[in-house]
Short mmCIF file of C-alpha atoms in Angstrom, two decimals:
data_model
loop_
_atom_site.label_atom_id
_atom_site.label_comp_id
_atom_site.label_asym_id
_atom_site.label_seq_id
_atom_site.Cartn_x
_atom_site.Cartn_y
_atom_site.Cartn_z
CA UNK A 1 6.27 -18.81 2.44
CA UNK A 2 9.35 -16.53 2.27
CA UNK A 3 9.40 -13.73 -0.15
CA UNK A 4 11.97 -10.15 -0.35
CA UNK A 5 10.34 -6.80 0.25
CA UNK A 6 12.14 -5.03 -2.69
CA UNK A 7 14.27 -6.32 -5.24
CA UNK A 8 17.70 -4.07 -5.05
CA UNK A 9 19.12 -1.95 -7.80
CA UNK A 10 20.58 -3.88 -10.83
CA UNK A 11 24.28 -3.63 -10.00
CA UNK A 12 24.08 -2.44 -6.55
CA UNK A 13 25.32 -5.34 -4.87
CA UNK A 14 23.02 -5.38 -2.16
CA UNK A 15 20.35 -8.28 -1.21
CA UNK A 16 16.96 -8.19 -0.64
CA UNK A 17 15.40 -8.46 2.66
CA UNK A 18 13.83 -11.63 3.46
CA UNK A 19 10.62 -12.73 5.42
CA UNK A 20 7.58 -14.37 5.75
CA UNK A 21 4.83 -11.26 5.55
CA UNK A 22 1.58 -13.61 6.51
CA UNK A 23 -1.45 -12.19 6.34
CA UNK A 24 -1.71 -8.24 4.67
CA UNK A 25 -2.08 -5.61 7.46
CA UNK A 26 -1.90 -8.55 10.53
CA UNK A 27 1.08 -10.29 9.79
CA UNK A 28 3.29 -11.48 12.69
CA UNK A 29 1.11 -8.25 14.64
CA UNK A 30 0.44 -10.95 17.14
CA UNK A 31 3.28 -13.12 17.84
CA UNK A 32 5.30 -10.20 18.33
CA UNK A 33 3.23 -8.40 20.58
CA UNK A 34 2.25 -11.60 22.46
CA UNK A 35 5.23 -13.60 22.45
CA UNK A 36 7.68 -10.96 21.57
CA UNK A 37 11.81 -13.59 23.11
CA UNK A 38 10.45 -16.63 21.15
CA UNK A 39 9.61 -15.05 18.12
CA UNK A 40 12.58 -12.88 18.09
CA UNK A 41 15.02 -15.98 18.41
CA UNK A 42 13.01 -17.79 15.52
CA UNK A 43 13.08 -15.16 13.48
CA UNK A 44 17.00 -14.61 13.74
CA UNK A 45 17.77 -18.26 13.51
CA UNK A 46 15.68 -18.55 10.33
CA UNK A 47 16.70 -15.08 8.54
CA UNK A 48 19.38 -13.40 10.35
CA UNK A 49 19.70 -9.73 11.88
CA UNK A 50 17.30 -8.22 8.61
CA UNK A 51 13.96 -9.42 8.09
CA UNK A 52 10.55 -7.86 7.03
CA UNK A 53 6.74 -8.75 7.42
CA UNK A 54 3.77 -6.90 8.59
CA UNK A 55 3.45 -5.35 12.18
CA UNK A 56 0.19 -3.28 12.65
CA UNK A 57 -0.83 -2.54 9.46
CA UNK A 58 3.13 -1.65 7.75
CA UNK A 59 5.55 -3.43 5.94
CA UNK A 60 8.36 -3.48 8.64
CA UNK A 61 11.79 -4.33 8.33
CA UNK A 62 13.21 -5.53 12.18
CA UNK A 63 17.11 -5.22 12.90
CA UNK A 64 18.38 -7.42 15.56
CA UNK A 65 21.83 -6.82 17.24
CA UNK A 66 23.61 -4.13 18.03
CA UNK A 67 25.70 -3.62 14.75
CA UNK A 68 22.20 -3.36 13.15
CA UNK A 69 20.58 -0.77 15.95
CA UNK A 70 23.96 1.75 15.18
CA UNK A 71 23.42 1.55 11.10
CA UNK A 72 19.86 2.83 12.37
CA UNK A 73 19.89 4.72 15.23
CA UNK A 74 23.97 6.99 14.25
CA UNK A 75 21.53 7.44 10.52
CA UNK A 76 24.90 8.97 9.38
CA UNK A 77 23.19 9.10 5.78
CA UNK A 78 19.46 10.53 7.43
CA UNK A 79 18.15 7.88 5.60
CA UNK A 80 15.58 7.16 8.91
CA UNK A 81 13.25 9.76 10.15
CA UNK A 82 11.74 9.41 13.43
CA UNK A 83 8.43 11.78 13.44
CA UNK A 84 6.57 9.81 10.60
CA UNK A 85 7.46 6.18 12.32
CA UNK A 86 6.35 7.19 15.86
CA UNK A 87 3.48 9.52 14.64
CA UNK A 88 1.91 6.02 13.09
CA UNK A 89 1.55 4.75 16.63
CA UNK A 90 1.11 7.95 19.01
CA UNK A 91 1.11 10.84 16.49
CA UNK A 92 -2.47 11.77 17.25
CA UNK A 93 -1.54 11.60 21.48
CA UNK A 94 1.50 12.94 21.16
CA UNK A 95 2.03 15.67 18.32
CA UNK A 96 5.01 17.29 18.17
CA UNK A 97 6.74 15.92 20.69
CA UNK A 98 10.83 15.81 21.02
CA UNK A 99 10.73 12.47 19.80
CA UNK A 100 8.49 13.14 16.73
CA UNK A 101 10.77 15.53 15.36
CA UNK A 102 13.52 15.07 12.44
CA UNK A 103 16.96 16.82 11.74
CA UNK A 104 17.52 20.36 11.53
CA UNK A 105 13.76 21.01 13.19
CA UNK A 106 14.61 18.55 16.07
CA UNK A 107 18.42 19.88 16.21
CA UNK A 108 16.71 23.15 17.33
CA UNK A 109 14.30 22.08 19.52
CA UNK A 110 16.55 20.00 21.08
CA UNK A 111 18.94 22.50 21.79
CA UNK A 112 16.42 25.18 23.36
CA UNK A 113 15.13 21.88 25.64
CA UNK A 114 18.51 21.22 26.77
CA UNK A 115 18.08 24.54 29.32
CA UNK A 116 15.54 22.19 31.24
CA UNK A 117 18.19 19.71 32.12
CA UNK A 118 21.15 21.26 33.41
CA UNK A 119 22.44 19.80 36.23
CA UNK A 120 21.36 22.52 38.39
CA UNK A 121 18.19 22.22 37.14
CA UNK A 122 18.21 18.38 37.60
CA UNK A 123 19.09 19.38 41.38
CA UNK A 124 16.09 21.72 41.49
CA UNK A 125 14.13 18.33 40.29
CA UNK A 126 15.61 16.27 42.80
CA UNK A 127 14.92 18.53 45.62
CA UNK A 128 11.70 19.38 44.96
CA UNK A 129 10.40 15.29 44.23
CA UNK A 130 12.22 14.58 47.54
CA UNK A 131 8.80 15.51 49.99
CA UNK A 132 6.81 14.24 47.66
CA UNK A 133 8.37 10.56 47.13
CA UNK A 134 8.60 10.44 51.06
CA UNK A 135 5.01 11.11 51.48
CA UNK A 136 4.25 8.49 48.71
CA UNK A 137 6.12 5.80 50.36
CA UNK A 138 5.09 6.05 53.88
CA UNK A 139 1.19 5.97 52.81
CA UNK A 140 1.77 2.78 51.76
CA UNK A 141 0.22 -0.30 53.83
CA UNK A 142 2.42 -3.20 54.23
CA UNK A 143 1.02 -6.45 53.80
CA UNK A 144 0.76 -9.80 51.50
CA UNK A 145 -0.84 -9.22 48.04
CA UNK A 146 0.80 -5.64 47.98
CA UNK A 147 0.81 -4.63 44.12
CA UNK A 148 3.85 -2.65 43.55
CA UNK A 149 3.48 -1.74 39.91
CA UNK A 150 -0.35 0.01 40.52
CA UNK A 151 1.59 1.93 43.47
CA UNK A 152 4.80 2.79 41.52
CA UNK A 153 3.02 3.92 39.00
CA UNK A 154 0.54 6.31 41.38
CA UNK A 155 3.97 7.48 42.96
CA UNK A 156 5.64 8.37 39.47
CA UNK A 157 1.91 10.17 38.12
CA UNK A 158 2.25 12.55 41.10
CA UNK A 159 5.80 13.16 41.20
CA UNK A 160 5.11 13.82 37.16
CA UNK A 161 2.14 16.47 37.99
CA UNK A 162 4.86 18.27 41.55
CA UNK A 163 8.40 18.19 39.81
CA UNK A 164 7.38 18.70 36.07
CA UNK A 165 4.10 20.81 36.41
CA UNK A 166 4.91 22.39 39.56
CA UNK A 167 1.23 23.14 39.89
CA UNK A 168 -1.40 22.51 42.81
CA UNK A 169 -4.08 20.12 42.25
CA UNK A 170 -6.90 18.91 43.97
CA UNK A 171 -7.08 15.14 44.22
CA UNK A 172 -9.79 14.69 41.30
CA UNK A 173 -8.16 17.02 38.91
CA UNK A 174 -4.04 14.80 39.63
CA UNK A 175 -5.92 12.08 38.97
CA UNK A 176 -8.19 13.56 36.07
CA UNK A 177 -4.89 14.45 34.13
CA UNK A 178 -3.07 11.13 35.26
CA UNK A 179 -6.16 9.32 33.55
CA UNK A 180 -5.65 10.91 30.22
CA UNK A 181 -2.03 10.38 30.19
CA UNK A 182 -2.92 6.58 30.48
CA UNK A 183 -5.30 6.90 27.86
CA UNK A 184 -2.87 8.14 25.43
CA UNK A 185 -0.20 5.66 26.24
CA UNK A 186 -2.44 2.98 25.86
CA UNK A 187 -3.77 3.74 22.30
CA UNK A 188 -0.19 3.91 20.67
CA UNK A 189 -0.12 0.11 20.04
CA UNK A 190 -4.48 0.12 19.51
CA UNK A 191 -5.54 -2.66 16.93
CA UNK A 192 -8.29 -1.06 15.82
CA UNK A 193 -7.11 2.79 15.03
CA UNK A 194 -9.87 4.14 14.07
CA UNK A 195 -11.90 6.27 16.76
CA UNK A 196 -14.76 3.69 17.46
CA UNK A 197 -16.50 4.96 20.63
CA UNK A 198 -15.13 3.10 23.58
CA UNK A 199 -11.94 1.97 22.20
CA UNK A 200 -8.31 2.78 22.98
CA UNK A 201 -7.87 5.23 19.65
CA UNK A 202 -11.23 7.08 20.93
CA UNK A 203 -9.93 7.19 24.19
CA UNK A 204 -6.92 8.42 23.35
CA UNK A 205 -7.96 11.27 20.92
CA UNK A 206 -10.48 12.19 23.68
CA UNK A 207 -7.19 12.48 26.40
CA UNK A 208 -4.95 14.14 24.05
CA UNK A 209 -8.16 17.51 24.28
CA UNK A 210 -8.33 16.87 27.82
CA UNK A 211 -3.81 17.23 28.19
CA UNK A 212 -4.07 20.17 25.81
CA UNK A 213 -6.45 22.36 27.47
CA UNK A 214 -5.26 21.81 31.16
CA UNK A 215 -1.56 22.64 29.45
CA UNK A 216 -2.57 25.61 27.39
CA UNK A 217 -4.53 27.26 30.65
CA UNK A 218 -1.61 27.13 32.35
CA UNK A 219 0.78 28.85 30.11
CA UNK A 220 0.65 32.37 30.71
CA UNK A 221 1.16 32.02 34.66
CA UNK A 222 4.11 29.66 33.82
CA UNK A 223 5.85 32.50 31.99
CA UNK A 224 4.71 35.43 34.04
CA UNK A 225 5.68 33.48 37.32
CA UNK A 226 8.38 30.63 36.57
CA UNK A 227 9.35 28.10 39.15
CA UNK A 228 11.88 25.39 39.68
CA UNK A 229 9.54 22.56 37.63
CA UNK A 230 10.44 21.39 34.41
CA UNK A 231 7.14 23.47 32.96
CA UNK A 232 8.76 26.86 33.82
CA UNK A 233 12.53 25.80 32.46
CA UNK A 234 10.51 25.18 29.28
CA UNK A 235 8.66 28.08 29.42
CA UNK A 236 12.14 29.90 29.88
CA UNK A 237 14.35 28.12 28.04
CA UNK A 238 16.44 30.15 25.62
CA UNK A 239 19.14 29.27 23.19
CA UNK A 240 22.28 32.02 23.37
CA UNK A 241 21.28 33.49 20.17
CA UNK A 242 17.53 34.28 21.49
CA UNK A 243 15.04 31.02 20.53
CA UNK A 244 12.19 30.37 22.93
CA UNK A 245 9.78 28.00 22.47
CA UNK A 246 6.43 29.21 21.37
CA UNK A 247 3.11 28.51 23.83
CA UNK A 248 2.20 25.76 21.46
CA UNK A 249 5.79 23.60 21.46
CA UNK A 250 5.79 23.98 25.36
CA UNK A 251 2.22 22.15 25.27
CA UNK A 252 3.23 19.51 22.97
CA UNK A 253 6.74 18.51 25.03
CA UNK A 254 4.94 18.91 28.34
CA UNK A 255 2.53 16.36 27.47
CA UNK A 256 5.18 13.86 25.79
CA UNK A 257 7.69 14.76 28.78
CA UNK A 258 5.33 13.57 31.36
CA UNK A 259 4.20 10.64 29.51
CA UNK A 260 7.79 10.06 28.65
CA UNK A 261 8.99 10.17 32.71
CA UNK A 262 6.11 8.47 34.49
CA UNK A 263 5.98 5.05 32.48
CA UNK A 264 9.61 4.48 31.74
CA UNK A 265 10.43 5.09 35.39
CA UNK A 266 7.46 2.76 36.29
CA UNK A 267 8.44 0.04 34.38
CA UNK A 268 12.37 0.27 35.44
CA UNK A 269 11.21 0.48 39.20
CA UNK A 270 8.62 -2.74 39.20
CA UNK A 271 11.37 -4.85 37.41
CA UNK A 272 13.86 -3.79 39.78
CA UNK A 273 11.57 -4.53 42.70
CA UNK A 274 10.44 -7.91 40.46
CA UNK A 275 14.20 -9.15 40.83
CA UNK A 276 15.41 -7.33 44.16
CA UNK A 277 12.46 -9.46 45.34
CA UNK A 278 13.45 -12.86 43.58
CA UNK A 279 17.06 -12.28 44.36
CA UNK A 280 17.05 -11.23 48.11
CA UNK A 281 20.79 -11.12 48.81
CA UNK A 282 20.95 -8.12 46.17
CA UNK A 283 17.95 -6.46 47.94
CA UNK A 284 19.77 -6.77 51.19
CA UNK A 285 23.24 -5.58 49.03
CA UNK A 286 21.45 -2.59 48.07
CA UNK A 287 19.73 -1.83 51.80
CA UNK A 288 23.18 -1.70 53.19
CA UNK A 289 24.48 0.65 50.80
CA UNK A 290 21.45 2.75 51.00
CA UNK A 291 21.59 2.60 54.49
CA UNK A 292 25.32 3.72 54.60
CA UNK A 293 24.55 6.67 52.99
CA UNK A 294 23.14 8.39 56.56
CA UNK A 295 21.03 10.66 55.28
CA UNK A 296 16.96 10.95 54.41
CA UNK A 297 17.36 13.33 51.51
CA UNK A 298 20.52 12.69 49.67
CA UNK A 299 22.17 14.99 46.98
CA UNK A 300 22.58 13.31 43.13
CA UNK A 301 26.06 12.98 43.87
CA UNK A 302 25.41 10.38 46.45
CA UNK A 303 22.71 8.66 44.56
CA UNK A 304 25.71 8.78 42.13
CA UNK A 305 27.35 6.52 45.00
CA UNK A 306 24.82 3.97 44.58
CA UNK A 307 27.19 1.61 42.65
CA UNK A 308 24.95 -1.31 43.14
CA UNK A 309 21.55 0.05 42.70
CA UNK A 310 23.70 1.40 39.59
CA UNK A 311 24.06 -2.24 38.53
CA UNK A 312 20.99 -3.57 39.20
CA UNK A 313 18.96 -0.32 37.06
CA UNK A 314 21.23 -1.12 34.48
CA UNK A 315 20.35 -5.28 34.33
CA UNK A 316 16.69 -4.53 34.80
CA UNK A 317 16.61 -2.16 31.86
CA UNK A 318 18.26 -4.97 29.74
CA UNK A 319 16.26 -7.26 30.70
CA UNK A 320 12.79 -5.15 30.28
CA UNK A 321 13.30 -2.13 28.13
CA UNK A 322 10.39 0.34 29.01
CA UNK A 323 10.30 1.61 25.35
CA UNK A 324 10.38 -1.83 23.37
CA UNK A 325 11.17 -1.32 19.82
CA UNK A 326 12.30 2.31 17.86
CA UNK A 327 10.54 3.10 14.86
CA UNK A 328 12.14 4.90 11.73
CA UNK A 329 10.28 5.68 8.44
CA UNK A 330 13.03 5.28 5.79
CA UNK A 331 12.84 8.35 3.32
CA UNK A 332 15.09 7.34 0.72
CA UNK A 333 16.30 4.23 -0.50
CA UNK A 334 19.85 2.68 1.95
CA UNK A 335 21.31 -0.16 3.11
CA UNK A 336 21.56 -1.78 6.92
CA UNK A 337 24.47 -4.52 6.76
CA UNK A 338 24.13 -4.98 3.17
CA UNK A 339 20.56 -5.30 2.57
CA UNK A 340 18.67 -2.86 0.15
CA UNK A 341 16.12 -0.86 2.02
CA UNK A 342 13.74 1.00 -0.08
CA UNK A 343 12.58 4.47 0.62
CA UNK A 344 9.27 3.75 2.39
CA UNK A 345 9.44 1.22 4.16
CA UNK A 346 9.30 1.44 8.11
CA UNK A 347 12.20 -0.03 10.11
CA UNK A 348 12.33 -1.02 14.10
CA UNK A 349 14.85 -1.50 16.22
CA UNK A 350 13.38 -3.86 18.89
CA UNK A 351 14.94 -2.68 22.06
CA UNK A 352 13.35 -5.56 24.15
CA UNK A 353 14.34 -8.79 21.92
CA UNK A 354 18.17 -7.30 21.34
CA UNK A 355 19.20 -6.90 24.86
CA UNK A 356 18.43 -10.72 25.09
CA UNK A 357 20.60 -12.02 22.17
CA UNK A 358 22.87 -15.24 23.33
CA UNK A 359 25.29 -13.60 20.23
CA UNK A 360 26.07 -10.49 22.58
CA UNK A 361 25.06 -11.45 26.24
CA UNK A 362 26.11 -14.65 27.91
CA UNK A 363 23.45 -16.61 29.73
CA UNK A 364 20.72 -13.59 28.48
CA UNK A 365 17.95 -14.28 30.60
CA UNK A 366 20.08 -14.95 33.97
CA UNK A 367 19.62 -11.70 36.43
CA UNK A 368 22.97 -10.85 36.95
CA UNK A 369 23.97 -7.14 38.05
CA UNK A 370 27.71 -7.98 37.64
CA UNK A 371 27.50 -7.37 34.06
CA UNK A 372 27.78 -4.15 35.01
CA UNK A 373 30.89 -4.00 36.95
CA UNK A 374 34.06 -2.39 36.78
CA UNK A 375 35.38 -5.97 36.25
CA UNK A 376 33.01 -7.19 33.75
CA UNK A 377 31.32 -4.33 31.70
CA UNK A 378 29.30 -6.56 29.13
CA UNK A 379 27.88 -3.81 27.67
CA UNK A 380 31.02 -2.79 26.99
CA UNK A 381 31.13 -5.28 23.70
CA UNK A 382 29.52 -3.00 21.51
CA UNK A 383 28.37 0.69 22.14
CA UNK A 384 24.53 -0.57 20.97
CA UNK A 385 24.87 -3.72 22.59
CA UNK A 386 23.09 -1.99 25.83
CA UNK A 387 20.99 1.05 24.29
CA UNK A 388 17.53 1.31 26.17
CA UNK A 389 17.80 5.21 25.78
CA UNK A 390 17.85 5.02 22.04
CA UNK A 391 21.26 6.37 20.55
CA UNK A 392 22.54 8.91 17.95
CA UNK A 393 20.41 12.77 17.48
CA UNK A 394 17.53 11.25 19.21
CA UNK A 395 19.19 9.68 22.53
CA UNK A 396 16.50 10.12 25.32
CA UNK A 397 17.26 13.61 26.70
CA UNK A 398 16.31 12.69 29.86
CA UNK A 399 18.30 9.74 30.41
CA UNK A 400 20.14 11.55 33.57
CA UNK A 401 16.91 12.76 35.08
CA UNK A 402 15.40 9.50 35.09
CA UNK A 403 18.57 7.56 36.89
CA UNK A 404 18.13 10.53 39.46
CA UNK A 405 14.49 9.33 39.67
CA UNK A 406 14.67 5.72 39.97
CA UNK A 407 17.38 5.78 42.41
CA UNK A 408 16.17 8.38 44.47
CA UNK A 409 13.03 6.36 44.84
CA UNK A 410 14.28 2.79 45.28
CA UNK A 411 16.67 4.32 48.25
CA UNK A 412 13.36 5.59 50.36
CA UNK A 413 12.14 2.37 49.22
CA UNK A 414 15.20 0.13 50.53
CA UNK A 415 15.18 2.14 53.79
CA UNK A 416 11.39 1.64 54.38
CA UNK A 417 10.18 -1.87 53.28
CA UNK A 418 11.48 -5.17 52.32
CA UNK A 419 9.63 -6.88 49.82
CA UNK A 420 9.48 -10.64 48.84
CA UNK A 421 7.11 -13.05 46.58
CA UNK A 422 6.77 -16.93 46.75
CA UNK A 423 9.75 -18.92 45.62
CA UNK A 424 8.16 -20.23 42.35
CA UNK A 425 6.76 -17.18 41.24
CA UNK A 426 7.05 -15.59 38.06
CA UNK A 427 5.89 -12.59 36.88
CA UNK A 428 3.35 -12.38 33.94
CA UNK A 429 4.47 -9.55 31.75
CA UNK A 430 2.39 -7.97 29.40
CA UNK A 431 4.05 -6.87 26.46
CA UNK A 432 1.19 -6.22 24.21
CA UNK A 433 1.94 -2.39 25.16
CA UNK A 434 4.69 -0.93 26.58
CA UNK A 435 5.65 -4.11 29.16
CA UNK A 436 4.54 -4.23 32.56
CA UNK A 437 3.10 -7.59 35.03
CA UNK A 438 -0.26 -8.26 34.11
CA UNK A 439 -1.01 -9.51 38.06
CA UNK A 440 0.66 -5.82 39.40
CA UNK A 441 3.65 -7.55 40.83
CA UNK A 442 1.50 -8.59 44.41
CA UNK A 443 4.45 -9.03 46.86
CA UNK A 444 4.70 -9.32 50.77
CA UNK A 445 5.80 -5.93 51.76
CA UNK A 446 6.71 -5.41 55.19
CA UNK A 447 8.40 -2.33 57.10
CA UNK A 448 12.12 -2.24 57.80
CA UNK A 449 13.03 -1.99 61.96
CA UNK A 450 14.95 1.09 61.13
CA UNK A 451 12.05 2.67 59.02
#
């Protein structure tokens, strides 16, 4: 049965916001977690781009399309504050990271992180990830039933621990802190958040001690020695009018930095391979180029050269967004497109469901690179048509190091292996979390003659 969340102000104009709540604290919890394109589409058809009901445990307004997402994400009026939507889901995990902070607070931290990614700093990144992507690729065994998202996301965890940590680990402590990272990620979108032994909140609380103390022991050799990892710029960084960050902010971004690089490049990687795999003649596309390139180690401006791997990051990030949806706790009563939104209430921008609206993207589900060309530029429609980094104060400050990433590790890839899967197949994704192929993407992966 449809009912409004708020009625709007006598005289205001505006129109409540329609929606079918369902049951108190469950709601639509499942059908958007579970079956997040079909729901979407029904839920647009049947109330247009504004709509409320309950999502794990809040009274949630979603905005679909892009004119929506820029009312929300630009928050010209800082009507939507970021810390108190995200800290719902991974406050606990991740406390005080860069994304969990609002206005003139984030402003400032935001300003002092911006010394970790210069672009000679991103070089320093890129050079020292090179050895270890390289080592990471050739250990891998060709063969059929090769899972590429359990070895993607090995490859990222390490090159998370060398380039940001810069900091030698034994085997069983790498994979001690990769372990907790996991267990934070994993109990942001926990059903039962409470910390019942054994579950994902307990798990999670138990990680976050575990990221803490391995980051705070580190912290005084960090500043006393420095290094070219993104731990040291931190522990460096400094604003021209003399702010640093104190020991405790450089443990709280460390641990949302890392968990912020490993599992959106993960993600972006296994749906590129999931298509480049599907869609052989781009794989091949992309091998040449690659290929062309002459060199084992090349610089970010030839990965910037890359026009097609370009493309294809770009389509797979529409068509999987690694973060999903973009939480905002609304602090004072406002308006999106007309409709009264009361102080309150929590709004999301769902990343995933909007870069797959018929209304902005023709043929949506197609894989088709070329939307990204010179000639085309689909995105190009409207500026939050295409916005898997977020937009506005809080776009991802690492958006630059993470196209270094990907590209720098699909090239060893293309150069190595090729990779295929059955002609039917299909890919399972899981989007109950943030979204990745519930079978590991198994493909046939076999090594290139000129590997």
């Amino acid at each position: 049965m449809t009912s409004v969340l708020a009625p709007p102000p006598e005289g205001s104009g505006l129109k409540a916001v329609p929606g079918v709540p369902g049951i108190p604290y469950i709601g639509n919890t499942l059908q958007v977690m579970r079956h997040p394109f079909d729901y979407a589409r029904k839920r647009y058809d049947e109330y247009g781009a504004v709509a409320w009901g309950w999502l794990l445990g809040q009274r949630t307004v979603t905005v679909q399309g892009p004119e929506a997402a820029e009312v929300v994400l630009v928050n010209r009026d800082k009507a939507f504050a970021n810390g108190p939507a995200w800290s719902y889901f991974i406050g606990p995990f991740f406390y005080r990271g860069i994304m969990l902070l609002d206005f003139d607070e984030h402003l400032h931290h935001r300003r002092i992180m911006q010394q970790a990614f210069t672009r000679a700093r991103l070089r320093s990144y890129l050079d020292a990830m090179a050895p270890g992507i390289v080592t990471g690729l050739d250990a891998w065994r060709p063969g059929a039933g090769f899972k590429v998202y359990d070895h993607v996301k090995q490859l990222t965890l390490d090159l998370a621990t060398d380039v940001f940590m810069g900091v030698g680990l034994s085997r069983a402590e790498r994979d001690r802190v990769n372990g907790a990272f996991v267990d934070a990620v994993r109990a942001g979108t926990a059903y039962v958040r409470f910390p019942v032994p054994g579950l994902r909140w307990h798990r999670g609380l138990r990680a976050r001690k575990v990221l803490e103390g391995f980051f705070r022991d580190q912290v005084p050799a960090k500043r006393r020695d420095g290094g070219d990892d993104l731990f040291a710029a931190l522990c460096e960084a400094e604003t021209d009018d003399g702010h640093r960050f104190t020991d405790e902010d450089v443990v709280n971004h460390m641990i949302f930095a890392l968990m912020a690089a490993h599992d959106t490049t993960t993600i972006t990687l296994t749906t590129m391979a999931y298509h480049l795999a599907r869609h052989p003649e781009w794989q091949e596309r992309l091998r040449e180029e690659s290929l062309a390139l002459g060199t084992a180690s090349p610089t970010d401006a030839e990965l910037d050269s890359l026009t097609g791997a370009d493309m294809v990051m770009k389509e797979s990030l529409r068509l999987v967004a690694p973060v999903p949806a973009l939480p905002r706790k609304v602090v004072k009563d406002t308006s999106i497109l007309g409709f009264h939104i009361p102080e309150g209430a929590t709004v999301v921008v769902p990343t995933l469901t909007n870069h797959h609206m018929a209304d902005w993207w023709p043929d949506p589900e197609r894989f088709d690179p070329g939307r990204f060309g010179p000639d085309r530029r689909e995105d190009r429609i409207h500026k939050y048509a295409w916005s898997p980094f977020g937009g506005g104060a809080h776009k991802c400050i690492g958006l630059y190091f993470a196209g270094m990433q990907v590209k720098a590790i699909l090239h060893q890839m293309l150069v190595r292996y090729r990779w295929s899967v059955p002609e039917r197949y299909e890919w399972p994704l899981d989007t109950t979390s943030l979204p990745s192929p519930k079978d590991g993407l198994p493909v046939r992966l076999d090594r290139c003659e000129t590997a």
